[in-house]
PDB file of C-alpha atoms in Angstrom:
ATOM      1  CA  UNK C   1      -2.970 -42.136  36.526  1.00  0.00           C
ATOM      2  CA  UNK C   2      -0.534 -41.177  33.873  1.00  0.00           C
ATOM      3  CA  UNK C   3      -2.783 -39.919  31.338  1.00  0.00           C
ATOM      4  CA  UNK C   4       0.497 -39.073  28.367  1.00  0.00           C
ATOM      5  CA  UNK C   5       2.682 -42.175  27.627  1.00  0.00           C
ATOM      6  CA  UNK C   6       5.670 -42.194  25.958  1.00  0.00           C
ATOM      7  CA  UNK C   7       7.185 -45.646  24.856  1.00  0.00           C
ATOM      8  CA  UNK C   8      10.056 -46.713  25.297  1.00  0.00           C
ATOM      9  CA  UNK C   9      11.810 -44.801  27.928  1.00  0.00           C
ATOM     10  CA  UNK C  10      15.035 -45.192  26.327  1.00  0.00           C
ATOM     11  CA  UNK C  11      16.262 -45.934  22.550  1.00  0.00           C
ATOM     12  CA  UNK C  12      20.047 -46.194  21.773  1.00  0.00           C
ATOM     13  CA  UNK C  13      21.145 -45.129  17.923  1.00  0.00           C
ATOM     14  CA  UNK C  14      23.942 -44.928  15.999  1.00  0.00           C
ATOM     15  CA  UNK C  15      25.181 -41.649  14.737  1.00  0.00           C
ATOM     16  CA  UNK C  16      23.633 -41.077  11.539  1.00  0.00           C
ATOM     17  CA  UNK C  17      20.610 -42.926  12.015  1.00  0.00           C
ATOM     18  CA  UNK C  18      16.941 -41.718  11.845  1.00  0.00           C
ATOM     19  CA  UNK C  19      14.918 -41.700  15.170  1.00  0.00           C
ATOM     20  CA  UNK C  20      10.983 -41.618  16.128  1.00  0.00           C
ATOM     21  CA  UNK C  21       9.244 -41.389  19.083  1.00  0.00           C
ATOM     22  CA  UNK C  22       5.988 -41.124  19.648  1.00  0.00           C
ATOM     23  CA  UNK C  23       3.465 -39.778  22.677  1.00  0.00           C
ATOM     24  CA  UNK C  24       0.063 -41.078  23.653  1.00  0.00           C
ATOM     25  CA  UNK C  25      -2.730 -39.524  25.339  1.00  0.00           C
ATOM     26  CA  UNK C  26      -5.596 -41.375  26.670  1.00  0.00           C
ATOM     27  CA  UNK C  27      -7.528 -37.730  26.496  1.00  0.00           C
ATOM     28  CA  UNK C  28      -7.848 -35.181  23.171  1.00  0.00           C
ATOM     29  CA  UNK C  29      -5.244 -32.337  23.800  1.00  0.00           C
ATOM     30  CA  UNK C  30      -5.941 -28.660  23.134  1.00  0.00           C
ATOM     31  CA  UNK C  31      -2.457 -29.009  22.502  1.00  0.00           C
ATOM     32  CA  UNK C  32       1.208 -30.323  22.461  1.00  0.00           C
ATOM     33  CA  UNK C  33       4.658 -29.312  23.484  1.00  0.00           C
ATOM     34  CA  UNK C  34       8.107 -31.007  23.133  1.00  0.00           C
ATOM     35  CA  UNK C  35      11.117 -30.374  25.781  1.00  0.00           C
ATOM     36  CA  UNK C  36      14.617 -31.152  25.599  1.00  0.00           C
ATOM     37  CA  UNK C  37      16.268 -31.756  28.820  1.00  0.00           C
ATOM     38  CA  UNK C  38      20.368 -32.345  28.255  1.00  0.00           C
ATOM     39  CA  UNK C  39      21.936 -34.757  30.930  1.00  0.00           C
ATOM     40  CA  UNK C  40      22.365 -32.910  34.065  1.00  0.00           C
ATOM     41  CA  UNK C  41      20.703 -29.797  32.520  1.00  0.00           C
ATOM     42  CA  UNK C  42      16.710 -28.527  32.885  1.00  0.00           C
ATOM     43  CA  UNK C  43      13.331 -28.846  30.323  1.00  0.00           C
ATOM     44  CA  UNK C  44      13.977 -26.577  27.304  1.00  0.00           C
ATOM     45  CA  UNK C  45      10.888 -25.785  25.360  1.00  0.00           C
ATOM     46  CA  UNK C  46      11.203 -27.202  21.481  1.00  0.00           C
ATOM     47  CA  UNK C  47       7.956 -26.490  20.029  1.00  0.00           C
ATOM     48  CA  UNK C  48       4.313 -26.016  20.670  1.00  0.00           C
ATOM     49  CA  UNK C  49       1.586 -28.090  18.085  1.00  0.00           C
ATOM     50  CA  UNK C  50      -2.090 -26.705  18.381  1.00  0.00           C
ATOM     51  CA  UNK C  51      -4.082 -27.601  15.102  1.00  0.00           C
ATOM     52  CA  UNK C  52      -4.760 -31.299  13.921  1.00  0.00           C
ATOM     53  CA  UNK C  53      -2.275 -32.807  11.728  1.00  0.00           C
ATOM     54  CA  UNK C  54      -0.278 -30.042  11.821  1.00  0.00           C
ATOM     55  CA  UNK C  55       3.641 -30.713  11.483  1.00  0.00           C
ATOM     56  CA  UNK C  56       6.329 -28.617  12.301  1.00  0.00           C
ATOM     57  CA  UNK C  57      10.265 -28.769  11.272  1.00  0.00           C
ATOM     58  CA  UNK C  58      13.460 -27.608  13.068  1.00  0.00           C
ATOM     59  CA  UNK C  59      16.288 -28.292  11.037  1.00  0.00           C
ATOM     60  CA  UNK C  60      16.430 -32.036  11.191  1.00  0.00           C
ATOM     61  CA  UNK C  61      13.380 -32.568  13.625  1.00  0.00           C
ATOM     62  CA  UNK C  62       9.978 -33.152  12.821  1.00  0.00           C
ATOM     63  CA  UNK C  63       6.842 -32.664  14.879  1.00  0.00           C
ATOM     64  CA  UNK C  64       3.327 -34.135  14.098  1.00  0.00           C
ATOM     65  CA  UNK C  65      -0.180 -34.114  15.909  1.00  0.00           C
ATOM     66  CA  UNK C  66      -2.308 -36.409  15.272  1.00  0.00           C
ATOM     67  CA  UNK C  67      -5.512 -35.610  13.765  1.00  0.00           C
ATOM     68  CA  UNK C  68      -7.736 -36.875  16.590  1.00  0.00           C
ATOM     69  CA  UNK C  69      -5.423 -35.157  18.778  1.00  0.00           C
ATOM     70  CA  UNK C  70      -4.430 -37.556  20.893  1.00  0.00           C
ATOM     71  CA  UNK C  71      -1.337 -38.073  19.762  1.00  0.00           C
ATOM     72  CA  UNK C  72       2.312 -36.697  18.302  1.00  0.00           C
ATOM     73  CA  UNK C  73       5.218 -37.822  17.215  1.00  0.00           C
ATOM     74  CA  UNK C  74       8.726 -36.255  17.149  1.00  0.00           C
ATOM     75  CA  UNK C  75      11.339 -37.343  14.133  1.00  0.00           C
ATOM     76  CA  UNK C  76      15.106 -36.363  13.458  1.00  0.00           C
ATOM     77  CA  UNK C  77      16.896 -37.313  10.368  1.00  0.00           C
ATOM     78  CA  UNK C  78      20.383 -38.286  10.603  1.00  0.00           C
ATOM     79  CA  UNK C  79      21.277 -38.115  14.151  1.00  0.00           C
ATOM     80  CA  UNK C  80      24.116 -36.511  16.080  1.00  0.00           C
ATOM     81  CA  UNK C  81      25.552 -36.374  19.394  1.00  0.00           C
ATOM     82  CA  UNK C  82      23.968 -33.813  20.230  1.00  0.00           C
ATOM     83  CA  UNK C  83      20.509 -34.875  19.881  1.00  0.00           C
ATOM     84  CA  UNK C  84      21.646 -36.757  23.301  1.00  0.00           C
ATOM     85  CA  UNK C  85      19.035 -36.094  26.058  1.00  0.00           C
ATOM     86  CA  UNK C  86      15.643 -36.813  27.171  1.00  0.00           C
ATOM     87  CA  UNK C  87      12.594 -35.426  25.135  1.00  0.00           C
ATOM     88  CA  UNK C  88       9.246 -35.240  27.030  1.00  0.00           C
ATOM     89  CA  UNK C  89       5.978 -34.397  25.843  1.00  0.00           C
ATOM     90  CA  UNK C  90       3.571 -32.469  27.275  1.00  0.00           C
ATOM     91  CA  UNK C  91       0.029 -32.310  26.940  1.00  0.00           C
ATOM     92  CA  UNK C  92      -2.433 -30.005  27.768  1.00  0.00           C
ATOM     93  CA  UNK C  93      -5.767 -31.174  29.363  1.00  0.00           C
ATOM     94  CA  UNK C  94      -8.613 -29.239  29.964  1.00  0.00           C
ATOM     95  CA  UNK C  95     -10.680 -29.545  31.918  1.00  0.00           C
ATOM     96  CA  UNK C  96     -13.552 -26.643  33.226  1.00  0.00           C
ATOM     97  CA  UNK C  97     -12.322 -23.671  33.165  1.00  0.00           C
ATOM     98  CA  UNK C  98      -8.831 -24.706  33.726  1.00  0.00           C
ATOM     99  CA  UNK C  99      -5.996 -26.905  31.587  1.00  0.00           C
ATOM    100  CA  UNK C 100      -3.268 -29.093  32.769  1.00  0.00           C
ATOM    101  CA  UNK C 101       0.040 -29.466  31.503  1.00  0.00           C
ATOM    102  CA  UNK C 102       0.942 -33.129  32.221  1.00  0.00           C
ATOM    103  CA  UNK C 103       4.335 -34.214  31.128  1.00  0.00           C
ATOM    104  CA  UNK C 104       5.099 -38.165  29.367  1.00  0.00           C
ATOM    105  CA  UNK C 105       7.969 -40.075  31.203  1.00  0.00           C
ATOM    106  CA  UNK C 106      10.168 -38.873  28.515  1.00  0.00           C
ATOM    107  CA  UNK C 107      12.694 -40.857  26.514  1.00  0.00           C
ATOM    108  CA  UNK C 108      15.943 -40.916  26.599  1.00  0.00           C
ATOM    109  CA  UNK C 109      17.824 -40.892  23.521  1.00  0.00           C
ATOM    110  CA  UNK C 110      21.528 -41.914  23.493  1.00  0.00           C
ATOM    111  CA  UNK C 111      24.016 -41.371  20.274  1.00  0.00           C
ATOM    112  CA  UNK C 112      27.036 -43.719  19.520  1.00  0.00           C
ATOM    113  CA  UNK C 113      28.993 -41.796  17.549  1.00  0.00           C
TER     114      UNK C 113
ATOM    115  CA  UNK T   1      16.740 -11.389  30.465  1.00  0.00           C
ATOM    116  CA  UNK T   2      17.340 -13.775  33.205  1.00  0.00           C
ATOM    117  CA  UNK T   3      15.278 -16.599  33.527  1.00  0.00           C
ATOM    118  CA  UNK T   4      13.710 -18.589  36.169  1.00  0.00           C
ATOM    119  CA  UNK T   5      16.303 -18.414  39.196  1.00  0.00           C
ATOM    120  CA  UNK T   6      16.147 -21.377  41.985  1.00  0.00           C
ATOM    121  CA  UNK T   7      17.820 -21.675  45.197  1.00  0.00           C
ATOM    122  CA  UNK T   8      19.696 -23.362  46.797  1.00  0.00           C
ATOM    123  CA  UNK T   9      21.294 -25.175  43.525  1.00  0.00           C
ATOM    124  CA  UNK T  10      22.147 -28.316  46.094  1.00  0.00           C
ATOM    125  CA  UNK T  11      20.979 -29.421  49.453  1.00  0.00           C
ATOM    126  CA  UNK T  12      22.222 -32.461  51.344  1.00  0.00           C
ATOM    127  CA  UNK T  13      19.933 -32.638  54.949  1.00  0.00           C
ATOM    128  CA  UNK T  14      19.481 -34.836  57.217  1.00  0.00           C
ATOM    129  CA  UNK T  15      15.788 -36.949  57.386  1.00  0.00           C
ATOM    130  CA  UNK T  16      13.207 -34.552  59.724  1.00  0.00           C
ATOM    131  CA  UNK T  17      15.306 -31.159  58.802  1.00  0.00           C
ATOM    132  CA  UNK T  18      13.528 -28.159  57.286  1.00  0.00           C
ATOM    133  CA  UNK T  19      14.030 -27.724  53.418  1.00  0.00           C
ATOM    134  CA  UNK T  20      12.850 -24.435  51.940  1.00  0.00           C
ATOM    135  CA  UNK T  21      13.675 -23.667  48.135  1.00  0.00           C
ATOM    136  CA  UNK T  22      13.103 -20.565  46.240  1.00  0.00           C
ATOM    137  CA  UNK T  23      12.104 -19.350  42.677  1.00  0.00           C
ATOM    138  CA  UNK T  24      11.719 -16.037  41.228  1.00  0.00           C
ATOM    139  CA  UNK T  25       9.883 -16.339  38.111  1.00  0.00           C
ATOM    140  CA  UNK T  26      10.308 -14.295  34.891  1.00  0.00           C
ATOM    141  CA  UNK T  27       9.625 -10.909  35.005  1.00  0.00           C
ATOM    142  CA  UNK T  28       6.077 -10.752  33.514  1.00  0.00           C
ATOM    143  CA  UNK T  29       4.957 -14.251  33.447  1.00  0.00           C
ATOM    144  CA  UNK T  30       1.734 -14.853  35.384  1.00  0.00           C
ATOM    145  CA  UNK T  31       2.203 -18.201  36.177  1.00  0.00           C
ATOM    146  CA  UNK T  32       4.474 -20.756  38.338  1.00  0.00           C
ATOM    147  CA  UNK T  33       4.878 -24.428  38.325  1.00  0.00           C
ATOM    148  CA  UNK T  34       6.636 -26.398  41.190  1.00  0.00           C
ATOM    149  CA  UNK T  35       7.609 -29.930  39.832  1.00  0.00           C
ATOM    150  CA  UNK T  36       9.147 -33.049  40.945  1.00  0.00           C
ATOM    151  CA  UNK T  37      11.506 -34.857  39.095  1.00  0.00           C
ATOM    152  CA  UNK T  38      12.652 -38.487  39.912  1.00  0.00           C
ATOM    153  CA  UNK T  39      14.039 -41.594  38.012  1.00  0.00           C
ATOM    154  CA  UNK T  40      11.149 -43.295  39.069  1.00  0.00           C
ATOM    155  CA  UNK T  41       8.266 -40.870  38.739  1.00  0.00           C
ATOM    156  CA  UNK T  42       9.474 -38.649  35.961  1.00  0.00           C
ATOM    157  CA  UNK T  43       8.122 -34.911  35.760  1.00  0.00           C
ATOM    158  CA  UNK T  44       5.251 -34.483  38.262  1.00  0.00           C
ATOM    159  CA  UNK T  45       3.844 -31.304  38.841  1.00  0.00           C
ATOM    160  CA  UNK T  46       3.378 -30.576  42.126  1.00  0.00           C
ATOM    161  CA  UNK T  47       1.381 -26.944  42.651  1.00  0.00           C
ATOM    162  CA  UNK T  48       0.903 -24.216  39.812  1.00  0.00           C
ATOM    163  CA  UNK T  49      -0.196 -20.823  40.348  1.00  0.00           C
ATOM    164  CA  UNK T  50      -2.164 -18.592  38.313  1.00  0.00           C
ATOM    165  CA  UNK T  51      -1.646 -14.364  39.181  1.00  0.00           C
ATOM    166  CA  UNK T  52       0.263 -15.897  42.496  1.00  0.00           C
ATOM    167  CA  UNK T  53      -3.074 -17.871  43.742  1.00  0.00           C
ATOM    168  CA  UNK T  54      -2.737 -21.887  44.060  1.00  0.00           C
ATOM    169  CA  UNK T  55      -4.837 -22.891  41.028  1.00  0.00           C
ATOM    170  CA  UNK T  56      -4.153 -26.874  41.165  1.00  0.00           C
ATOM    171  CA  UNK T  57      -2.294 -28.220  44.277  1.00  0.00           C
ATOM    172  CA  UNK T  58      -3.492 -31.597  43.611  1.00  0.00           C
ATOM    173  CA  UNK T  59      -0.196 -33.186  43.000  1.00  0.00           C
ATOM    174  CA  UNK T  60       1.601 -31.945  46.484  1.00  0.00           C
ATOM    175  CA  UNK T  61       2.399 -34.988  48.315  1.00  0.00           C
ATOM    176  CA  UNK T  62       1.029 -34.798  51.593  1.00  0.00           C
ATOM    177  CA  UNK T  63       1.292 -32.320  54.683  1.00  0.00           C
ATOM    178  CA  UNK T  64       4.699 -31.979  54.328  1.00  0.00           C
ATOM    179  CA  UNK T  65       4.746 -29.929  51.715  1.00  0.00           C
ATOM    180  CA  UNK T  66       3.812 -26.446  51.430  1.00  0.00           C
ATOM    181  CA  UNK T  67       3.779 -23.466  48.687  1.00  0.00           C
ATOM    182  CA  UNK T  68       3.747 -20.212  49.161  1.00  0.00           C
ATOM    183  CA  UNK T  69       3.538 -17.253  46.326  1.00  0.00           C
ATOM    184  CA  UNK T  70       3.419 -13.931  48.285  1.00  0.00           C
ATOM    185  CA  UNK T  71       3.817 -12.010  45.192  1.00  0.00           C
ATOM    186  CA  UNK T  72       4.833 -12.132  41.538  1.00  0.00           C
ATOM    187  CA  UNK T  73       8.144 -12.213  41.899  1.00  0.00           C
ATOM    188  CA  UNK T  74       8.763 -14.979  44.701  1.00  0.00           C
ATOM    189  CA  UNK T  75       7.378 -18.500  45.612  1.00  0.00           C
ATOM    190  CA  UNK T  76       8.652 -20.808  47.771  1.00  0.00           C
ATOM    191  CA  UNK T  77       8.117 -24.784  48.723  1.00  0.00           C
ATOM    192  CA  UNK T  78       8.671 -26.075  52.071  1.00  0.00           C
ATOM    193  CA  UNK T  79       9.119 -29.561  52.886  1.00  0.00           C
ATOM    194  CA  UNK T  80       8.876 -30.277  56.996  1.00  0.00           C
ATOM    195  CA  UNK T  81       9.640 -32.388  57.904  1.00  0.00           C
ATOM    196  CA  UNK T  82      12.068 -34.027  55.431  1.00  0.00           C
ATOM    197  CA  UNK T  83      12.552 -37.742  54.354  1.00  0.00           C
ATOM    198  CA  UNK T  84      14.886 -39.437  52.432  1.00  0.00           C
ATOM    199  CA  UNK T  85      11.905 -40.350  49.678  1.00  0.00           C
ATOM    200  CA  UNK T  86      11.986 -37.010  49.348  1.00  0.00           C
ATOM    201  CA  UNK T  87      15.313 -36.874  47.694  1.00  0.00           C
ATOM    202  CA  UNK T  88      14.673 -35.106  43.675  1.00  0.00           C
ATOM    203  CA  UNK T  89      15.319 -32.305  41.461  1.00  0.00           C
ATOM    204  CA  UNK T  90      12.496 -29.919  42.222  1.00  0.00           C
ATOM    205  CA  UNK T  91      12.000 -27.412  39.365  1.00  0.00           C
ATOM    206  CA  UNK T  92      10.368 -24.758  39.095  1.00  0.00           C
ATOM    207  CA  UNK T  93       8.588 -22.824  35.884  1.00  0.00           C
ATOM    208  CA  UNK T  94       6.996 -20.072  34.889  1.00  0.00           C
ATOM    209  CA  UNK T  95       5.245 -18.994  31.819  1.00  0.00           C
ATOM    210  CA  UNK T  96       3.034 -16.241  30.639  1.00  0.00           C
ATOM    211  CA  UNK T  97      -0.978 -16.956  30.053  1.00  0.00           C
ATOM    212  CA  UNK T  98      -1.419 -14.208  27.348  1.00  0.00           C
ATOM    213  CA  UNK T  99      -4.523 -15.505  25.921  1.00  0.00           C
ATOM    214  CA  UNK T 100      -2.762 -17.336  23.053  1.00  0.00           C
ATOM    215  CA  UNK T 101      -3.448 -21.340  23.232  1.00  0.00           C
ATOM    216  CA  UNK T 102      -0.945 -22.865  24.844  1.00  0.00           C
ATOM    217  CA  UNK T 103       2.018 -21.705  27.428  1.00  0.00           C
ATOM    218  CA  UNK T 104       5.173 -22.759  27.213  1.00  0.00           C
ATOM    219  CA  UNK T 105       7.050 -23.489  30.201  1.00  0.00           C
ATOM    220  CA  UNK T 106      10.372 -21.915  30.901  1.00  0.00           C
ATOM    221  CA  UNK T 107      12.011 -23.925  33.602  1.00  0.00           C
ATOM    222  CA  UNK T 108      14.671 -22.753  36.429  1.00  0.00           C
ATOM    223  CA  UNK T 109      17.704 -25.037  36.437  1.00  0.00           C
ATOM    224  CA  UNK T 110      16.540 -26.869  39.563  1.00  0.00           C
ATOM    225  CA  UNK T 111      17.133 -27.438  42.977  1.00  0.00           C
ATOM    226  CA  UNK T 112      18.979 -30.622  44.009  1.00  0.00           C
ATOM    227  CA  UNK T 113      17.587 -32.142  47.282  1.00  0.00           C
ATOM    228  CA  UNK T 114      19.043 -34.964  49.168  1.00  0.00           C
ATOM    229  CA  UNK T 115      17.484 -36.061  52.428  1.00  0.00           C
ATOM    230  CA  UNK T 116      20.111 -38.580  54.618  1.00  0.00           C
TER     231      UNK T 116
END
C-alpha cells in the first residue's frame, strides 16, 4: 500500500498567506525529495533532504526532515500565485540492495490572489 | 542540454488498439523510470531500469504492458491491448546513480493517452 502520505490533497490560500504541508512515511527514509508539478506541466525536482533534522531554504520555502526520518515538511512564507501547483514528496526506501523512490499523492496548492 | 524527450505528446485510440510511447533519457543518466499518473492513483511508478536492465517491474499493471530498454538512449512501453482504464499521463524519468545518496528525477513532459 501507499507507504508516503501526504494530507490533505488540496489546501486553498490567500495571497500572502503562509502555507505547510507535511509528508508521512510509515518506513525511515534514506532520504527525501520535493517536486513541483505546474498545472498541465511535468515533476520538477525542488530539493533533496538526506541528514536528520536537516532544513533547507529556497527563497521563501522551507524544507525539514524529521529526525526519525520518517517525515518532512515543506513551508513558504507569504504566498504568491505562483506557488500554484501540486508538490509531491518522494521518499526513498530501501530495501536489499536496492531503494525505491515512491511518490505521496501530492497536494495541490491553489492561490487567490 | 535537452532533457528527457517523450513521444507521442497526445494519443486518442480506440479500446484494443496498440499504444507504444517513447523516451530518450538524458545523455549520461543510468537510469529510467516509467510512471503513471492519474487523478485517482497519483504518481505510480510503473518499471525503472538500472544500466538499461528492468531492476523493479513490480508496479506494471498486468500483461498488457510491456518495457523495453534496448540501449541507453531509448526505452519504450507498450500497452496491447488498450482499455479505456488505461487512459493517463505516462511519464517518463531519468536520473544519474553516481554514487551520491539520493537521485533526483528529471522527468520528460509526458505522454497523454486516451483509450475510447
Amino acid at each position: 500500500g501507499q507507504q508516503v502520505m501526504q494530507i490533505p490533497q488540496y489546501q486553498h490560500v490567500q495571497e500572502g498567506e503562509d502555507f505547510t504541508t507535511y509528508c508521512n512515511s510509515s518506513t525511515t527514509l534514506s532520504n527525501i525529495q520535493w517536486y513541483k508539478q505546474r498545472p498541465g506541466g511535468h515533476p520538477v525536482f525542488l530539493i533533496q533532504l538526506v541528514k536528520s533534522g536537516e532544513v533547507k531554504k529556497q527563497k521563501r520555502l522551507t524544507f525539514q526532515f524529521g529526525e526519525a526520518k520518517k517525515n518532512s515538511s515543506l513551508h513558504i512564507t507569504a504566498t504568491q500565485t505562483t506557488d500554484v501547483g501540486t508538490y509531491f514528496c518522494a521518499g526513498d526506501i530501501v530495501t536489499g540492495a536496492n531503494s525505491k523512490l515512491t511518490f505521496g499523492k501530492g497536494i495541490t496548492l491553489s492561490v487567490r490572489p | 542540454d535537452a532533457g528527457v524527450i517523450q513521444s507521442p505528446r497526445h494519443e486518442v485510440t480506440e479500446m484494443g488498439q496498440e499504444v507504444t510511447l517513447r523516451c530518450k533519457p538524458i545523455s549520461g543518466h543510468n537510469s529510467l523510470f516509467w510512471y503513471r499518473q492519474t487523478m485517482m492513483r497519483g504518481l505510480e511508478l510503473l518499471i525503472y531500469f538500472n544500466n538499461n536492465v528492468p531492476i523493479d517491474d513490480s508496479g506494471m499493471p498486468e500483461d498488457r504492458f510491456s518495457a523495453k530498454m534496448p540501449n541507453a538512449s531509448f526505452s519504450t512501453l507498450k500497452i496491447q491491448p488498450s482499455e479505456p482504464r488505461d487512459s493517463a499521463v505516462y511519464f517518463c524519468a531519468s536520473s544519474s546513480t553516481s554514487g551520491r545518496p539520493g537521485r533526483e528525477l528529471f522527468f520528460g513532459e509526458g505522454s497523454r493517452l486516451t483509450v475510447l
